PDB file of C-alpha atoms in Angstrom:
ATOM      1  CA  ALA A   1      -9.430 -38.230  20.119  1.00 53.00           C
ATOM      2  CA  SER A   2     -10.421 -34.622  19.609  1.00 53.00           C
ATOM      3  CA  LYS A   3      -9.053 -32.218  17.038  1.00 61.00           C
ATOM      4  CA  LEU A   4      -9.169 -28.454  16.672  1.00 64.00           C
ATOM      5  CA  GLY A   5     -10.539 -27.445  13.287  1.00 73.00           C
ATOM      6  CA  ASN A   6     -10.181 -23.644  13.335  1.00 82.00           C
ATOM      7  CA  ILE A   7      -8.838 -20.786  15.407  1.00 86.00           C
ATOM      8  CA  SER A   8      -8.884 -17.055  14.723  1.00 92.00           C
ATOM      9  CA  THR A   9      -7.907 -13.731  16.229  1.00 92.00           C
ATOM     10  CA  ARG A  10      -8.852 -10.153  15.377  1.00 95.00           C
ATOM     11  CA  ALA A  11      -6.824  -7.098  16.358  1.00 95.00           C
ATOM     12  CA  PHE A  12      -5.524  -3.737  15.221  1.00 97.00           C
ATOM     13  CA  VAL A  13      -2.600  -4.248  12.833  1.00 97.00           C
ATOM     14  CA  SER A  14       0.040  -1.538  13.020  1.00 97.00           C
ATOM     15  CA  THR A  15       3.562  -1.497  11.560  1.00 96.00           C
ATOM     16  CA  GLY A  16       7.020  -2.733  12.551  1.00 94.00           C
ATOM     17  CA  SER A  17       6.874  -4.935  15.643  1.00 93.00           C
ATOM     18  CA  ASN A  18       3.178  -4.098  16.100  1.00 96.00           C
ATOM     19  CA  ILE A  19       1.798  -6.235  13.292  1.00 97.00           C
ATOM     20  CA  MET A  20      -0.557  -9.095  14.193  1.00 96.00           C
ATOM     21  CA  ILE A  21       1.212 -12.270  15.259  1.00 95.00           C
ATOM     22  CA  ALA A  22      -0.861 -15.438  15.670  1.00 93.00           C
ATOM     23  CA  GLY A  23       0.893 -18.603  16.803  1.00 92.00           C
ATOM     24  CA  PHE A  24      -0.371 -22.159  16.645  1.00 90.00           C
ATOM     25  CA  ILE A  25       0.965 -25.644  17.297  1.00 87.00           C
ATOM     26  CA  LEU A  26       0.368 -28.420  14.818  1.00 85.00           C
ATOM     27  CA  GLY A  27       0.999 -31.740  16.489  1.00 77.00           C
ATOM     28  CA  GLY A  28      -0.401 -34.846  18.043  1.00 65.00           C
ATOM     29  CA  GLN A  29      -0.824 -36.756  14.801  1.00 64.00           C
ATOM     30  CA  ASN A  30       1.301 -39.118  12.768  1.00 69.00           C
ATOM     31  CA  GLY A  31       2.015 -37.019   9.717  1.00 77.00           C
ATOM     32  CA  ASP A  32       1.424 -33.872   7.762  1.00 85.00           C
ATOM     33  CA  ASP A  33      -1.806 -31.844   7.669  1.00 87.00           C
ATOM     34  CA  ARG A  34      -3.346 -29.581   5.062  1.00 90.00           C
ATOM     35  CA  ILE A  35      -3.668 -26.103   6.547  1.00 93.00           C
ATOM     36  CA  ILE A  36      -5.431 -22.988   5.319  1.00 95.00           C
ATOM     37  CA  VAL A  37      -4.434 -19.620   6.778  1.00 96.00           C
ATOM     38  CA  ARG A  38      -6.378 -16.488   5.856  1.00 97.00           C
ATOM     39  CA  GLY A  39      -5.586 -12.807   6.406  1.00 97.00           C
ATOM     40  CA  ILE A  40      -8.809 -10.802   6.278  1.00 98.00           C
ATOM     41  CA  GLY A  41      -9.283  -7.033   6.304  1.00 97.00           C
ATOM     42  CA  PRO A  42     -11.376  -5.355   3.593  1.00 97.00           C
ATOM     43  CA  SER A  43     -14.433  -7.570   4.127  1.00 97.00           C
ATOM     44  CA  LEU A  44     -14.587  -7.102   7.908  1.00 97.00           C
ATOM     45  CA  PRO A  45     -17.748  -5.291   9.027  1.00 96.00           C
ATOM     46  CA  VAL A  46     -15.821  -2.772  11.151  1.00 95.00           C
ATOM     47  CA  THR A  47     -14.520   0.756  10.740  1.00 95.00           C
ATOM     48  CA  ASN A  48     -10.794   1.338  10.205  1.00 96.00           C
ATOM     49  CA  LYS A  49     -10.230  -2.074   8.622  1.00 97.00           C
ATOM     50  CA  LEU A  50      -6.934  -3.222   7.138  1.00 98.00           C
ATOM     51  CA  ALA A  51      -7.246  -2.280   3.447  1.00 97.00           C
ATOM     52  CA  ASP A  52      -4.729  -4.689   1.906  1.00 97.00           C
ATOM     53  CA  PRO A  53      -3.463  -7.456   4.211  1.00 98.00           C
ATOM     54  CA  LYS A  54      -0.371  -9.507   3.477  1.00 97.00           C
ATOM     55  CA  LEU A  55       0.338 -12.763   5.238  1.00 97.00           C
ATOM     56  CA  GLU A  56       3.449 -14.761   6.126  1.00 97.00           C
ATOM     57  CA  LEU A  57       3.597 -18.208   7.678  1.00 97.00           C
ATOM     58  CA  ARG A  58       6.793 -19.063   9.578  1.00 97.00           C
ATOM     59  CA  ASN A  59       7.995 -22.251  11.257  1.00 96.00           C
ATOM     60  CA  SER A  60       9.614 -22.617  14.693  1.00 95.00           C
ATOM     61  CA  ASN A  61      12.999 -21.584  13.258  1.00 96.00           C
ATOM     62  CA  GLY A  62      11.535 -18.341  11.900  1.00 96.00           C
ATOM     63  CA  ALA A  63      11.868 -19.448   8.284  1.00 97.00           C
ATOM     64  CA  ILE A  64       9.105 -18.388   5.907  1.00 97.00           C
ATOM     65  CA  VAL A  65       7.082 -21.455   4.932  1.00 96.00           C
ATOM     66  CA  ALA A  66       4.634 -19.541   2.723  1.00 96.00           C
ATOM     67  CA  ALA A  67       3.564 -15.970   2.016  1.00 97.00           C
ATOM     68  CA  ASN A  68       0.638 -14.372   0.202  1.00 97.00           C
ATOM     69  CA  ASP A  69      -0.631 -10.906  -0.595  1.00 96.00           C
ATOM     70  CA  ASN A  70      -3.764 -11.405  -2.714  1.00 97.00           C
ATOM     71  CA  TRP A  71      -5.384 -14.834  -2.342  1.00 97.00           C
ATOM     72  CA  GLN A  72      -5.996 -15.315  -6.072  1.00 97.00           C
ATOM     73  CA  ASP A  73      -2.307 -14.777  -7.000  1.00 95.00           C
ATOM     74  CA  ASP A  74      -1.518 -18.512  -6.773  1.00 93.00           C
ATOM     75  CA  PRO A  75      -4.040 -20.493  -8.887  1.00 95.00           C
ATOM     76  CA  ALA A  76      -3.454 -23.791  -7.026  1.00 93.00           C
ATOM     77  CA  GLN A  77      -3.978 -22.194  -3.607  1.00 92.00           C
ATOM     78  CA  ALA A  78      -6.990 -20.254  -4.880  1.00 96.00           C
ATOM     79  CA  ALA A  79      -8.547 -23.476  -6.203  1.00 96.00           C
ATOM     80  CA  GLU A  80      -8.066 -25.170  -2.824  1.00 95.00           C
ATOM     81  CA  LEU A  81      -9.539 -22.199  -0.945  1.00 96.00           C
ATOM     82  CA  ILE A  82     -12.579 -22.237  -3.229  1.00 97.00           C
ATOM     83  CA  ALA A  83     -13.010 -26.030  -2.976  1.00 96.00           C
ATOM     84  CA  ALA A  84     -12.845 -25.824   0.829  1.00 95.00           C
ATOM     85  CA  GLY A  85     -15.470 -23.064   0.902  1.00 96.00           C
ATOM     86  CA  LEU A  86     -12.898 -20.728   2.461  1.00 96.00           C
ATOM     87  CA  ALA A  87     -12.188 -18.295  -0.368  1.00 97.00           C
ATOM     88  CA  PRO A  88     -12.004 -14.733   0.964  1.00 97.00           C
ATOM     89  CA  THR A  89     -14.717 -12.448  -0.386  1.00 95.00           C
ATOM     90  CA  ASN A  90     -12.325  -9.640  -1.320  1.00 97.00           C
ATOM     91  CA  PRO A  91      -9.484 -10.144  -3.856  1.00 97.00           C
ATOM     92  CA  LEU A  92      -7.096  -8.038  -1.707  1.00 98.00           C
ATOM     93  CA  GLU A  93      -7.314 -10.490   1.198  1.00 98.00           C
ATOM     94  CA  SER A  94      -4.673 -13.175   1.768  1.00 97.00           C
ATOM     95  CA  GLY A  95      -4.917 -16.947   1.742  1.00 97.00           C
ATOM     96  CA  ILE A  96      -2.386 -19.738   2.095  1.00 97.00           C
ATOM     97  CA  ALA A  97      -3.147 -23.416   1.487  1.00 95.00           C
ATOM     98  CA  THR A  98      -0.236 -25.707   2.278  1.00 94.00           C
ATOM     99  CA  THR A  99       0.830 -28.987   3.846  1.00 92.00           C
ATOM    100  CA  LEU A 100       2.657 -28.678   7.168  1.00 92.00           C
ATOM    101  CA  SER A 101       4.546 -31.098   9.383  1.00 91.00           C
ATOM    102  CA  PRO A 102       3.976 -31.110  13.143  1.00 89.00           C
ATOM    103  CA  ASP A 103       5.747 -28.027  14.517  1.00 90.00           C
ATOM    104  CA  LEU A 104       5.199 -24.578  16.019  1.00 93.00           C
ATOM    105  CA  TYR A 105       4.026 -21.967  13.496  1.00 95.00           C
ATOM    106  CA  THR A 106       3.437 -18.240  13.434  1.00 96.00           C
ATOM    107  CA  ALA A 107       1.162 -16.347  11.071  1.00 96.00           C
ATOM    108  CA  LEU A 108       2.160 -12.695  10.640  1.00 97.00           C
ATOM    109  CA  LEU A 109      -0.417 -10.259   9.284  1.00 98.00           C
ATOM    110  CA  ALA A 110       0.685  -6.822   8.106  1.00 98.00           C
ATOM    111  CA  GLY A 111      -0.645  -4.160   5.805  1.00 97.00           C
ATOM    112  CA  LEU A 112       0.792  -3.740   2.330  1.00 95.00           C
ATOM    113  CA  ASN A 113       2.937  -0.577   2.163  1.00 95.00           C
ATOM    114  CA  ASN A 114       2.718  -0.176   5.966  1.00 96.00           C
ATOM    115  CA  GLY A 115      -1.070   0.050   5.940  1.00 97.00           C
ATOM    116  CA  THR A 116      -2.799  -0.192   9.302  1.00 98.00           C
ATOM    117  CA  GLY A 117      -6.239  -1.183  10.510  1.00 98.00           C
ATOM    118  CA  VAL A 118      -8.279  -3.997  12.015  1.00 98.00           C
ATOM    119  CA  GLY A 119      -7.391  -7.420  10.636  1.00 97.00           C
ATOM    120  CA  LEU A 120      -8.273 -11.053  11.222  1.00 97.00           C
ATOM    121  CA  VAL A 121      -6.077 -14.161  11.036  1.00 97.00           C
ATOM    122  CA  GLU A 122      -7.789 -17.534  10.691  1.00 96.00           C
ATOM    123  CA  VAL A 123      -6.151 -20.975  10.721  1.00 94.00           C
ATOM    124  CA  TYR A 124      -8.022 -24.060   9.515  1.00 92.00           C
ATOM    125  CA  ASP A 125      -6.744 -27.618   9.931  1.00 88.00           C
ATOM    126  CA  ARG A 126      -8.075 -29.538   6.936  1.00 85.00           C
ATOM    127  CA  GLY A 127      -6.669 -32.942   7.885  1.00 78.00           C
ATOM    128  CA  GLY A 128      -4.132 -35.360   6.408  1.00 71.00           C
ATOM    129  CA  GLY A 129      -1.598 -34.436   3.758  1.00 57.00           C
ATOM    130  CA  PRO A 130      -1.981 -34.697  -0.011  1.00 53.00           C
TER     131      PRO A 130
END
């Protein structure tokens, strides 16, 4: 039995319907998984990077499961990101640590205040629930 541990995508993040949208399917197991989703911009080694990314995670019904602007805003999530060795290097970057049920999910990366630039979405499957 194989398992995907991480997937990422990098693209130019614009505004409106041209933000970055990264979909993933969590399934094939018998329960919930701990997931980390990161929205990276300021620490990317590229020109025209997304200065202040904000991240939303939505389920297959389009409902927001979690959202984050600055990864250190939620102390529990920040502690999990640090413990996993996945803490973003810039405080303006986004990070979500949550437990998800098998489903289809979409991570949406946008710039705070309609900022634009190159951004990166990463999804890590950390394994079984809490």
